[in-house]
CSV table of C-alpha atoms and ligand atoms in Angstrom, one decimal:
chain,number,residue,atom,x,y,z
A,1,MET,CA,-20.8,-3.9,-41.8
A,2,VAL,CA,-24.0,-0.6,-40.3
A,3,THR,CA,-25.4,1.7,-42.0
A,4,LEU,CA,-26.7,5.1,-40.6
A,5,THR,CA,-27.2,8.4,-41.2
A,6,ILE,CA,-25.6,11.7,-39.2
A,7,ASP,CA,-27.2,15.0,-40.3
A,8,GLY,CA,-28.8,13.4,-43.5
A,9,ARG,CA,-25.7,11.8,-44.7
A,10,VAL,CA,-25.4,8.0,-45.1
A,11,ALA,CA,-22.3,6.4,-43.5
A,12,LYS,CA,-21.3,2.5,-43.1
A,13,VAL,CA,-18.5,1.2,-41.0
A,14,PRO,CA,-17.7,-1.6,-40.0
A,15,ALA,CA,-19.8,-3.1,-37.1
A,16,GLY,CA,-18.3,-2.0,-33.6
A,17,ALA,CA,-17.4,1.5,-34.7
A,18,THR,CA,-18.5,4.3,-32.7
A,19,VAL,CA,-20.9,6.9,-33.7
A,20,LEU,CA,-17.6,9.4,-33.8
A,21,ASP,CA,-15.7,6.9,-35.7
A,22,ALA,CA,-18.4,7.1,-38.3
A,23,ALA,CA,-18.9,10.5,-38.4
A,24,ARG,CA,-14.9,11.3,-39.2
A,25,ALA,CA,-15.4,8.3,-41.8
A,26,ILE,CA,-18.0,11.2,-44.3
A,27,GLY,CA,-16.1,14.1,-43.1
A,28,VAL,CA,-18.9,15.4,-40.7
A,29,ARG,CA,-16.8,17.0,-37.6
A,30,ILE,CA,-17.8,16.8,-33.7
A,31,PRO,CA,-15.7,18.3,-31.4
A,32,THR,CA,-14.0,16.0,-28.9
A,33,LEU,CA,-11.2,16.6,-26.1
A,34,CYS,CA,-10.9,13.2,-24.2
A,35,GLN,CA,-10.6,11.0,-27.1
A,36,HIS,CA,-7.7,9.4,-28.9
A,37,GLU,CA,-7.7,6.7,-31.4
A,38,ALA,CA,-4.7,4.8,-29.6
A,39,LEU,CA,-6.2,4.6,-26.1
A,40,GLU,CA,-10.2,3.1,-24.6
A,41,PRO,CA,-13.1,5.0,-25.4
A,42,TRP,CA,-13.6,7.0,-21.8
A,43,GLY,CA,-16.4,9.5,-22.6
A,44,GLY,CA,-15.4,12.3,-19.6
A,45,CYS,CA,-15.1,15.5,-21.7
A,46,ARG,CA,-19.0,15.3,-22.8
A,47,LEU,CA,-17.9,17.3,-25.6
A,48,CYS,CA,-18.6,15.3,-28.1
A,49,LEU,CA,-22.7,15.0,-27.4
A,50,VAL,CA,-25.0,14.1,-30.3
A,51,ASP,CA,-28.7,12.9,-30.3
A,52,VAL,CA,-29.6,10.1,-31.9
A,53,THR,CA,-33.0,8.1,-32.6
A,54,LYS,CA,-34.3,5.3,-34.5
A,55,LYS,CA,-37.6,5.3,-36.9
A,56,GLU,CA,-39.1,2.6,-34.3
A,57,TRP,CA,-38.3,4.7,-31.2
A,58,ARG,CA,-41.7,6.9,-32.5
A,59,GLY,CA,-40.2,10.4,-32.5
A,60,TRP,CA,-38.2,9.6,-28.9
A,61,GLN,CA,-34.4,10.5,-29.4
A,62,LYS,CA,-32.0,11.0,-26.8
A,63,MET,CA,-28.0,12.8,-25.7
A,64,VAL,CA,-25.3,10.3,-26.3
A,65,VAL,CA,-21.6,10.5,-26.2
A,66,SER,CA,-20.2,9.6,-29.5
A,67,CYS,CA,-16.9,8.8,-28.8
A,68,MET,CA,-18.7,6.1,-26.9
A,69,PHE,CA,-21.9,5.0,-28.4
A,70,PRO,CA,-22.2,1.9,-31.1
A,71,ALA,CA,-22.9,2.4,-34.6
A,72,GLU,CA,-25.9,0.5,-35.4
A,73,ASP,CA,-27.8,-0.3,-38.9
A,74,GLY,CA,-30.7,2.3,-38.8
A,75,LEU,CA,-29.7,4.7,-36.5
A,76,ALA,CA,-30.2,8.8,-37.3
A,77,VAL,CA,-27.4,10.9,-35.6
A,78,ALA,CA,-27.7,14.8,-35.6
A,79,THR,CA,-25.1,16.4,-34.5
A,80,ALA,CA,-26.4,20.1,-34.4
A,81,THR,CA,-29.8,20.1,-32.9
A,82,GLU,CA,-30.2,23.0,-30.6
A,83,ARG,CA,-30.1,21.2,-27.6
A,84,VAL,CA,-27.2,19.8,-28.2
A,85,VAL,CA,-25.1,23.0,-29.3
A,86,ALA,CA,-27.3,24.3,-25.7
A,87,THR,CA,-25.4,21.6,-23.8
A,88,ARG,CA,-22.4,22.0,-25.7
A,89,LYS,CA,-21.9,25.2,-24.6
A,90,VAL,CA,-22.1,24.9,-21.2
A,91,VAL,CA,-19.5,22.7,-21.3
A,92,LEU,CA,-18.2,24.4,-23.2
A,93,ASP,CA,-18.1,27.7,-20.3
A,94,LEU,CA,-17.6,25.7,-17.9
A,95,LEU,CA,-14.6,24.9,-19.2
A,96,LEU,CA,-13.7,28.4,-19.9
A,97,ALA,CA,-13.9,29.1,-16.1
A,98,ARG,CA,-12.1,26.6,-15.3
A,99,CYS,CA,-9.0,27.4,-17.8
A,100,PRO,CA,-10.0,31.1,-19.1
A,101,ASP,CA,-6.4,31.4,-19.9
A,102,THR,CA,-6.2,28.1,-22.1
A,103,PRO,CA,-5.6,28.7,-26.0
A,104,LEU,CA,-7.2,25.3,-27.0
A,105,VAL,CA,-10.7,25.8,-24.3
A,106,GLN,CA,-10.7,29.8,-25.8
A,107,ARG,CA,-10.5,28.4,-29.8
A,108,LEU,CA,-12.9,25.2,-29.1
A,109,ALA,CA,-15.4,28.2,-27.1
A,110,HIS,CA,-14.5,31.0,-29.9
A,111,GLU,CA,-16.4,28.2,-32.4
A,112,HIS,CA,-18.8,28.1,-30.5
A,113,GLY,CA,-20.2,31.5,-30.0
A,114,ILE,CA,-18.2,31.9,-26.4
A,115,GLU,CA,-15.9,34.7,-25.9
A,116,ARG,CA,-16.4,35.0,-22.3
A,117,THR,CA,-17.3,32.6,-19.4
A,118,SER,CA,-20.7,33.5,-18.2
A,119,TYR,CA,-19.6,31.6,-14.8
A,120,GLN,CA,-16.8,32.8,-12.2
A,121,PRO,CA,-13.4,32.4,-13.7
A,122,ASN,CA,-11.0,29.8,-11.8
A,123,PRO,CA,-9.4,32.0,-9.5
A,124,GLU,CA,-6.3,29.9,-10.2
A,125,PRO,CA,-6.3,29.3,-13.8
A,126,THR,CA,-4.8,26.4,-14.8
A,127,ASP,CA,-4.2,24.8,-18.4
A,128,CYS,CA,-5.5,21.2,-17.0
A,129,VAL,CA,-8.9,19.9,-18.5
A,130,LEU,CA,-9.0,16.9,-17.0
A,131,CYS,CA,-9.2,14.9,-19.9
A,132,GLY,CA,-7.5,12.3,-18.3
A,133,LEU,CA,-5.9,11.3,-21.3
A,134,CYS,CA,-1.9,11.1,-19.4
A,135,THR,CA,-3.4,9.0,-16.4
A,136,ARG,CA,-4.9,6.8,-19.4
A,137,VAL,CA,-2.0,6.2,-21.2
A,138,CYS,CA,0.1,5.7,-18.4
A,139,ASP,CA,-2.2,3.4,-17.4
A,140,SER,CA,-1.7,1.7,-20.9
A,141,ILE,CA,1.4,1.4,-20.9
A,142,GLY,CA,1.0,-0.2,-17.1
A,143,VAL,CA,3.0,2.0,-15.0
A,144,SER,CA,-0.1,3.9,-13.4
A,145,ALA,CA,2.4,6.5,-12.0
A,146,ILE,CA,0.1,9.6,-12.4
A,147,ALA,CA,-3.8,9.8,-11.2
A,148,THR,CA,-6.5,12.0,-10.4
A,149,VAL,CA,-6.5,13.6,-6.6
A,150,ASP,CA,-8.6,14.9,-4.6
A,151,ARG,CA,-12.4,15.7,-6.0
A,152,GLY,CA,-14.5,18.5,-7.4
A,153,ALA,CA,-13.3,22.1,-7.6
A,154,GLY,CA,-9.9,20.8,-6.3
A,155,LYS,CA,-9.8,17.6,-8.7
A,156,GLU,CA,-6.1,17.7,-10.3
A,157,VAL,CA,-4.0,14.9,-11.7
A,158,ALA,CA,-0.5,14.2,-9.8
A,159,PRO,CA,1.6,11.8,-8.9
A,160,PRO,CA,0.6,10.0,-5.2
A,161,PHE,CA,1.3,12.3,-2.3
A,162,HIS,CA,2.6,15.0,-5.2
A,163,GLN,CA,5.8,13.5,-4.7
A,164,PRO,CA,7.9,12.5,-7.2
A,165,PRO,CA,6.4,9.4,-8.3
A,166,PRO,CA,8.2,6.1,-7.9
A,167,ASP,CA,6.7,4.1,-9.9
A,168,CYS,CA,7.1,6.4,-13.5
A,169,ILE,CA,9.7,5.6,-16.2
A,170,GLY,CA,10.3,8.7,-17.7
A,171,CYS,CA,8.5,7.9,-21.1
A,172,LEU,CA,7.2,11.3,-21.8
A,173,ALA,CA,4.2,9.8,-23.0
A,174,CYS,CA,1.6,11.8,-20.5
A,175,ALA,CA,3.3,15.2,-21.8
A,176,GLU,CA,3.0,14.3,-25.5
A,177,VAL,CA,-0.7,13.2,-25.3
A,178,CYS,CA,-2.0,16.1,-23.3
A,179,PRO,CA,-3.8,18.6,-25.2
A,180,THR,CA,-2.9,21.8,-23.7
A,181,ASP,CA,0.5,21.0,-23.3
A,182,CYS,CA,0.2,21.5,-19.5
A,183,ILE,CA,2.5,19.0,-18.3
A,184,PRO,CA,6.2,20.7,-17.9
A,185,TYR,CA,9.3,18.0,-18.7
A,186,GLN,CA,13.1,19.0,-19.8
A,187,THR,CA,15.1,16.1,-21.7
A,188,SER,CA,18.4,16.7,-23.0
A,189,ASP,CA,21.6,14.2,-23.8
A,190,SER,CA,22.0,13.5,-20.2
A,191,ALA,CA,19.1,13.7,-17.9
A,192,ARG,CA,15.3,14.1,-18.5
A,193,SER,CA,13.0,15.2,-15.7
A,194,ILE,CA,9.0,15.3,-15.6
A,195,TRP,CA,6.7,15.1,-12.8
A,196,GLY,CA,10.0,16.4,-10.3
A,197,LYS,CA,11.6,13.0,-11.0
A,198,THR,CA,15.0,12.9,-12.5
A,199,PHE,CA,16.4,10.0,-14.8
A,200,THR,CA,19.7,9.4,-16.2
A,201,MET,CA,19.6,8.8,-20.3
A,202,VAL,CA,21.0,5.6,-22.0
A,203,ARG,CA,22.4,6.5,-25.3
A,204,CYS,CA,22.9,4.5,-28.3
A,205,PRO,CA,26.1,2.8,-28.3
A,206,HIS,CA,26.3,3.2,-32.2
A,207,CYS,CA,25.1,6.8,-33.0
A,208,GLY,CA,25.1,8.4,-29.6
A,209,ARG,CA,21.6,9.6,-29.5
A,210,ALA,CA,20.0,9.7,-25.8
A,211,HIS,CA,17.3,8.3,-26.7
A,212,ILE,CA,15.6,6.4,-23.9
A,213,THR,CA,15.6,6.7,-20.2
A,214,ARG,CA,17.3,3.9,-17.9
A,215,GLU,CA,13.8,3.3,-16.3
A,216,GLN,CA,12.2,2.6,-19.5
A,217,ALA,CA,15.0,-0.2,-20.8
A,218,ALA,CA,14.3,-2.2,-17.7
A,219,PHE,CA,10.5,-1.4,-17.8
A,220,TYR,CA,10.2,-2.9,-21.2
A,221,ALA,CA,13.0,-5.7,-20.7
A,222,GLY,CA,11.0,-6.9,-17.9
A,223,ARG,CA,8.0,-6.5,-19.7
A,224,GLY,CA,9.1,-8.6,-22.9
A,225,GLY,CA,11.6,-10.9,-21.5
A,226,VAL,CA,14.0,-9.3,-23.7
A,227,PRO,CA,17.9,-8.2,-22.3
A,228,GLU,CA,17.5,-4.7,-21.0
A,229,SER,CA,20.5,-4.0,-23.8
A,230,TYR,CA,18.4,-5.0,-26.6
A,231,PHE,CA,16.5,-1.4,-25.4
A,232,GLU,CA,20.3,0.4,-25.9
A,233,THR,CA,20.4,0.6,-29.2
A,234,CYS,CA,17.9,3.2,-31.0
A,235,ASP,CA,15.6,2.4,-33.4
A,236,ALA,CA,17.0,4.1,-36.2
A,237,CYS,CA,20.1,2.1,-35.4
A,238,LYS,CA,18.6,-1.1,-35.0
A,239,ARG,CA,16.9,-0.8,-38.7
A,240,THR,CA,20.2,0.4,-40.1
A,241,GLN,CA,22.0,-3.0,-38.7
A,242,MET,CA,18.5,-5.1,-39.5
A,243,ALA,CA,19.2,-3.7,-43.3
A,244,LYS,CA,23.1,-5.0,-43.0
A,245,THR,CA,22.1,-7.9,-42.0
A,246,PHE,CA,19.5,-8.6,-45.0
A,247,THR,CA,22.2,-7.4,-47.6
A,248,SER,CA,25.0,-9.7,-46.6
A,249,LEU,CA,22.4,-12.3,-46.7
A,250,SER,CA,21.4,-12.0,-49.7
A,251,ALA,CA,24.8,-11.8,-51.1
A,252,VAL,CA,25.7,-14.9,-49.4
A,253,ARG,CA,22.8,-16.0,-51.8
B,1,MET,CA,6.2,11.3,2.9
B,2,ASN,CA,7.3,7.5,4.0
B,3,GLY,CA,9.7,7.1,6.6
B,4,ARG,CA,8.2,10.4,7.6
B,5,THR,CA,6.2,9.0,10.5
B,6,CYS,CA,6.3,5.3,11.5
B,7,VAL,CA,3.0,4.1,12.2
B,8,ASP,CA,2.7,0.6,14.1
B,9,THR,CA,1.8,-1.8,10.9
B,10,ALA,CA,0.4,-4.6,13.3
B,11,PRO,CA,-3.3,-3.0,12.6
B,12,LEU,CA,-3.0,-3.2,9.1
B,13,ASP,CA,-1.1,-6.6,9.1
B,14,GLU,CA,-4.6,-7.8,11.1
B,15,ILE,CA,-6.3,-5.9,8.6
B,16,LEU,CA,-5.1,-7.3,5.4
B,17,THR,CA,-5.4,-11.1,6.8
B,18,ARG,CA,-9.2,-10.3,6.0
B,19,TYR,CA,-9.3,-9.6,2.5
B,20,PRO,CA,-8.2,-10.8,-1.0
B,21,ALA,CA,-5.4,-9.4,-2.7
B,22,SER,CA,-7.2,-7.8,-5.3
B,23,GLU,CA,-8.3,-4.5,-6.6
B,24,ALA,CA,-11.7,-5.0,-5.7
B,25,ALA,CA,-10.7,-5.2,-1.9
B,26,LEU,CA,-9.5,-1.4,-2.1
B,27,ILE,CA,-11.8,0.4,-0.1
B,28,GLN,CA,-12.7,-1.6,2.4
B,29,VAL,CA,-9.5,-1.9,3.4
B,30,LEU,CA,-9.0,1.7,3.3
B,31,GLN,CA,-12.0,2.2,5.3
B,32,ASP,CA,-11.1,-0.4,8.2
B,33,VAL,CA,-7.4,1.2,8.2
B,34,HIS,CA,-9.0,4.3,8.5
B,35,ARG,CA,-11.1,3.4,11.4
B,36,ALA,CA,-8.0,1.5,13.2
B,37,TYR,CA,-5.6,4.7,12.8
B,38,HIS,CA,-8.2,7.3,12.6
B,39,TYR,CA,-6.7,8.4,9.0
B,40,LEU,CA,-4.9,7.2,6.0
B,41,PRO,CA,-1.0,7.1,6.9
B,42,CYS,CA,1.0,7.5,3.9
B,43,ASP,CA,4.1,4.5,5.0
B,44,VAL,CA,0.6,2.3,5.0
B,45,LEU,CA,-1.1,3.4,1.4
B,46,VAL,CA,2.4,2.6,0.6
B,47,LYS,CA,1.8,-1.0,2.4
B,48,VAL,CA,-1.5,-1.8,1.0
B,49,ALA,CA,-0.4,-0.8,-2.4
B,50,GLU,CA,2.1,-3.4,-1.9
B,51,ALA,CA,-0.1,-5.8,-0.9
B,52,LEU,CA,-3.5,-5.5,-3.2
B,53,GLU,CA,-1.1,-5.2,-5.9
B,54,VAL,CA,-2.4,-2.5,-7.1
B,55,PRO,CA,-0.5,1.1,-8.3
B,56,LEU,CA,-0.2,3.5,-5.6
B,57,ALA,CA,-1.2,6.6,-7.2
B,58,LYS,CA,-5.0,4.7,-7.8
B,59,VAL,CA,-4.6,4.0,-3.7
B,60,PHE,CA,-3.8,7.7,-3.2
B,61,SER,CA,-6.8,9.0,-5.9
B,62,VAL,CA,-9.2,7.0,-3.9
B,63,GLY,CA,-7.9,8.3,-0.7
B,64,THR,CA,-8.2,11.4,-1.3
B,65,PHE,CA,-11.4,11.2,-3.4
B,66,TYR,CA,-13.5,10.5,-0.6
B,67,LYS,CA,-14.7,12.3,2.2
B,68,ALA,CA,-14.8,10.0,4.5
B,69,PHE,CA,-11.0,9.6,4.5
B,70,SER,CA,-8.5,12.2,6.1
B,71,LEU,CA,-4.6,12.2,5.1
B,72,VAL,CA,-4.0,14.3,8.4
B,73,PRO,CA,-4.0,12.7,11.7
B,74,GLN,CA,-7.5,12.9,13.3
B,75,GLY,CA,-9.1,12.6,17.1
B,76,ARG,CA,-10.5,9.1,17.9
B,77,THR,CA,-13.3,11.0,18.2
B,78,ILE,CA,-15.0,12.9,15.2
B,79,VAL,CA,-17.9,15.2,16.2
B,80,ARG,CA,-20.1,16.1,13.3
B,81,VAL,CA,-22.1,18.8,13.2
B,82,CYS,CA,-24.8,19.3,10.9
B,83,THR,CA,-25.1,22.4,8.8
B,84,GLY,CA,-28.0,21.3,6.6
B,85,THR,CA,-30.7,24.1,5.8
B,86,ALA,CA,-33.3,22.5,8.9
B,87,CYS,CA,-30.3,22.3,11.4
B,88,HIS,CA,-29.0,25.5,10.4
B,89,ILE,CA,-32.8,27.2,10.8
B,90,ARG,CA,-32.9,25.2,14.3
B,91,GLY,CA,-28.9,26.5,15.6
B,92,ALA,CA,-26.4,25.0,14.2
B,93,ASP,CA,-24.2,27.8,14.9
B,94,ARG,CA,-24.9,27.8,18.3
B,95,LEU,CA,-23.8,24.1,18.5
B,96,ILE,CA,-20.8,24.7,16.8
B,97,GLU,CA,-19.9,28.1,19.3
B,98,GLU,CA,-20.5,25.8,22.4
B,99,PHE,CA,-18.4,22.7,20.6
B,100,GLU,CA,-15.5,25.5,20.1
B,101,ARG,CA,-16.0,26.8,23.5
B,102,GLU,CA,-15.8,23.7,25.0
B,103,LEU,CA,-12.6,21.9,22.8
B,104,LYS,CA,-10.9,25.1,22.3
B,105,ILE,CA,-11.0,24.4,18.9
B,106,LYS,CA,-12.6,25.7,15.3
B,107,PRO,CA,-14.9,23.0,13.0
B,108,GLY,CA,-11.8,21.2,11.3
B,109,GLU,CA,-9.6,20.8,14.0
B,110,THR,CA,-8.1,18.6,16.2
B,111,THR,CA,-7.7,19.1,19.9
B,112,ALA,CA,-4.4,18.3,21.2
B,113,ASP,CA,-4.3,15.4,22.6
B,114,MET,CA,-6.0,13.8,19.6
B,115,GLY,CA,-8.9,13.1,21.3
B,116,PHE,CA,-11.7,15.2,19.0
B,117,THR,CA,-12.1,16.7,15.4
B,118,VAL,CA,-15.2,18.8,14.9
B,119,LYS,CA,-16.5,18.8,11.8
B,120,THR,CA,-19.7,20.3,9.7
B,121,VAL,CA,-21.6,17.8,7.0
B,122,ASN,CA,-24.3,19.3,5.1
B,123,CYS,CA,-27.1,17.5,6.1
B,124,VAL,CA,-26.8,13.8,7.3
B,125,GLY,CA,-30.8,13.2,6.6
B,126,ALA,CA,-32.2,13.4,9.2
B,127,CYS,CA,-34.2,16.5,9.5
B,128,ALA,CA,-36.9,15.7,11.5
B,129,MET,CA,-34.7,15.6,14.3
B,130,ALA,CA,-32.8,18.8,13.7
B,131,PRO,CA,-30.1,20.5,15.4
B,132,VAL,CA,-28.1,17.0,14.8
B,133,VAL,CA,-24.8,16.3,16.4
B,134,ILE,CA,-23.1,13.0,15.9
B,135,VAL,CA,-20.8,12.4,18.2
B,136,GLY,CA,-18.3,9.2,17.2
B,137,GLU,CA,-21.2,6.5,16.0
B,138,THR,CA,-23.9,8.3,18.8
B,139,TYR,CA,-26.6,10.5,16.9
B,140,HIS,CA,-27.7,13.3,19.5
B,141,GLY,CA,-31.5,14.3,18.0
B,142,GLY,CA,-32.6,17.6,19.0
B,143,ALA,CA,-29.2,18.5,20.5
B,144,GLU,CA,-28.8,22.0,22.8
B,145,PRO,CA,-25.8,24.0,22.8
B,146,ALA,CA,-26.4,23.2,27.0
B,147,LYS,CA,-25.9,19.4,26.5
B,148,VAL,CA,-22.6,19.4,24.3
B,149,ALA,CA,-20.6,19.2,27.1
B,150,LYS,CA,-22.4,16.2,28.2
B,151,TYR,CA,-22.1,14.9,25.0
B,152,ILE,CA,-17.8,15.1,25.5
B,153,ALA,CA,-17.6,14.0,28.7
B,154,GLU,CA,-19.7,10.7,27.1
B,155,LYS,CA,-17.3,10.4,25.2
B,156,GLU,CA,-14.2,11.0,27.2
B,157,ALA,CA,-15.3,8.5,29.4
B,158,ASP,CA,-15.0,5.8,26.6
B,159,HIS,CA,-11.8,7.3,25.4
B,160,GLU,CA,-11.2,6.1,29.0
B,161,ASN,CA,-11.8,2.6,28.6
C,1,LIG,S1,6.5,10.0,-18.0
C,1,LIG,FE1,5.9,8.4,-16.2
C,1,LIG,S2,4.0,9.3,-16.1
C,1,LIG,FE2,4.2,10.2,-17.6
C,1,LIG,S3,3.5,8.2,-18.5
C,1,LIG,FE3,5.4,7.8,-18.6
C,1,LIG,S4,5.8,6.7,-17.1
C,1,LIG,FE4,3.8,7.8,-16.9
C,2,LIG,S1,-2.6,16.7,-17.6
C,2,LIG,FE1,-3.4,17.6,-20.0
C,2,LIG,S2,-3.2,15.3,-20.5
C,2,LIG,FE2,-3.7,15.2,-18.7
C,2,LIG,S3,-5.8,15.7,-17.6
C,2,LIG,FE3,-5.1,17.7,-17.7
C,2,LIG,S4,-5.3,18.2,-19.9
C,2,LIG,FE4,-5.4,16.3,-19.7
C,3,LIG,S1,-14.4,13.4,-26.8
C,3,LIG,FE1,-16.5,11.8,-26.1
C,3,LIG,S2,-17.0,12.6,-24.0
C,3,LIG,FE2,-15.1,13.4,-24.1
C,4,LIG,S1,-30.0,19.5,7.7
C,4,LIG,FE1,-29.2,18.6,9.3
C,4,LIG,S2,-30.4,16.6,9.1
C,4,LIG,FE2,-30.6,17.3,7.2
């Protein structure tokens, strides 16, 4: 365990925890945008900035992203110093210029006293805050069907050549993780589409629910060395079957 | 898109023999591809992804990130006219006009015979020689509009060899 202070309050967290983990553990709120518990921290949005110092640093302090900075013994964290607040405001001001119509960005900016961006608002407003959660979740499942394209103001998330991505399995993880819900998709009992690619749904042979795409079943089967048919039965029916098996087993006994 | 144009893959095959099948080689391979084809053809990118076992989305991401890479065909020789502050003050505009007149294209465009592409760049770090024009790999410091025709002719002679 390591012991540190956050805004003067003591936090004890397991070694390996980040400053953000420690803050959350004692209920100190730090705004974040690109952080997700299921993914490795990335440090891209810079919203979670805090000041850190130590006694032996003799008054010297540095601004770090709390989602990546490891909690250490004796660390003193300040989440709302003047310069932290000022820097966070610049980040939000810029985000609001990029995404002037996005409710999440408007809300975060409002919480920091910004109602309107002081920069030139984006002439082509987008809801994408470039948090990279979608591309990282797609990487984490081992697919990497989408990535950021271009640089600077023109940077966006897109499939290769802006065409339906050949590698996409239609799992919708990217759309689900997106904090601004800006990845459109459609899903029904018979078909699903995302990134311009259309998928056929697999129906559970027991309950008839369309719960997975053909491509997902094939991908999971290939990865796990389990036959594709295993993934045709939905999780709920698998559980029911399992329960039945156990009941009959105990009846035998 | 795939299959739209069919480029000769022999130069790519040769490039790939020189690198290990690893993501670490991606940028170098793309640089060599760019040198051989003067742009990054999409079907070549698909093959690079397969050969290096890198997701196609990553290859496209890298290919669109760097200004040195183009996804549209470019001329055999790239003319870069520096429009950084020093070169701007010393008459970059007149150089651009002269290239426009000689090649009949605007910055960002390519001549119909695919010989030249003209681009503007922001300071190439040779301000003492301003104004600077780079034709292919040749730097012309103290460039003069009156010599633009000569700069082009020198390269055209190379193209013929
Ligand atoms: S739906 Fe496609 S792009 Fe999105 S996470 Fe799944 S595989 Fe990746
Ligand atoms: S599409 Fe959504 S998840 Fe992806 S970078 Fe943009 S805001 Fe983040
Ligand atoms: S949450 Fe830490 S940088 Fe985005
Ligand atoms: S401005 Fe042209 S080289 Fe610096």
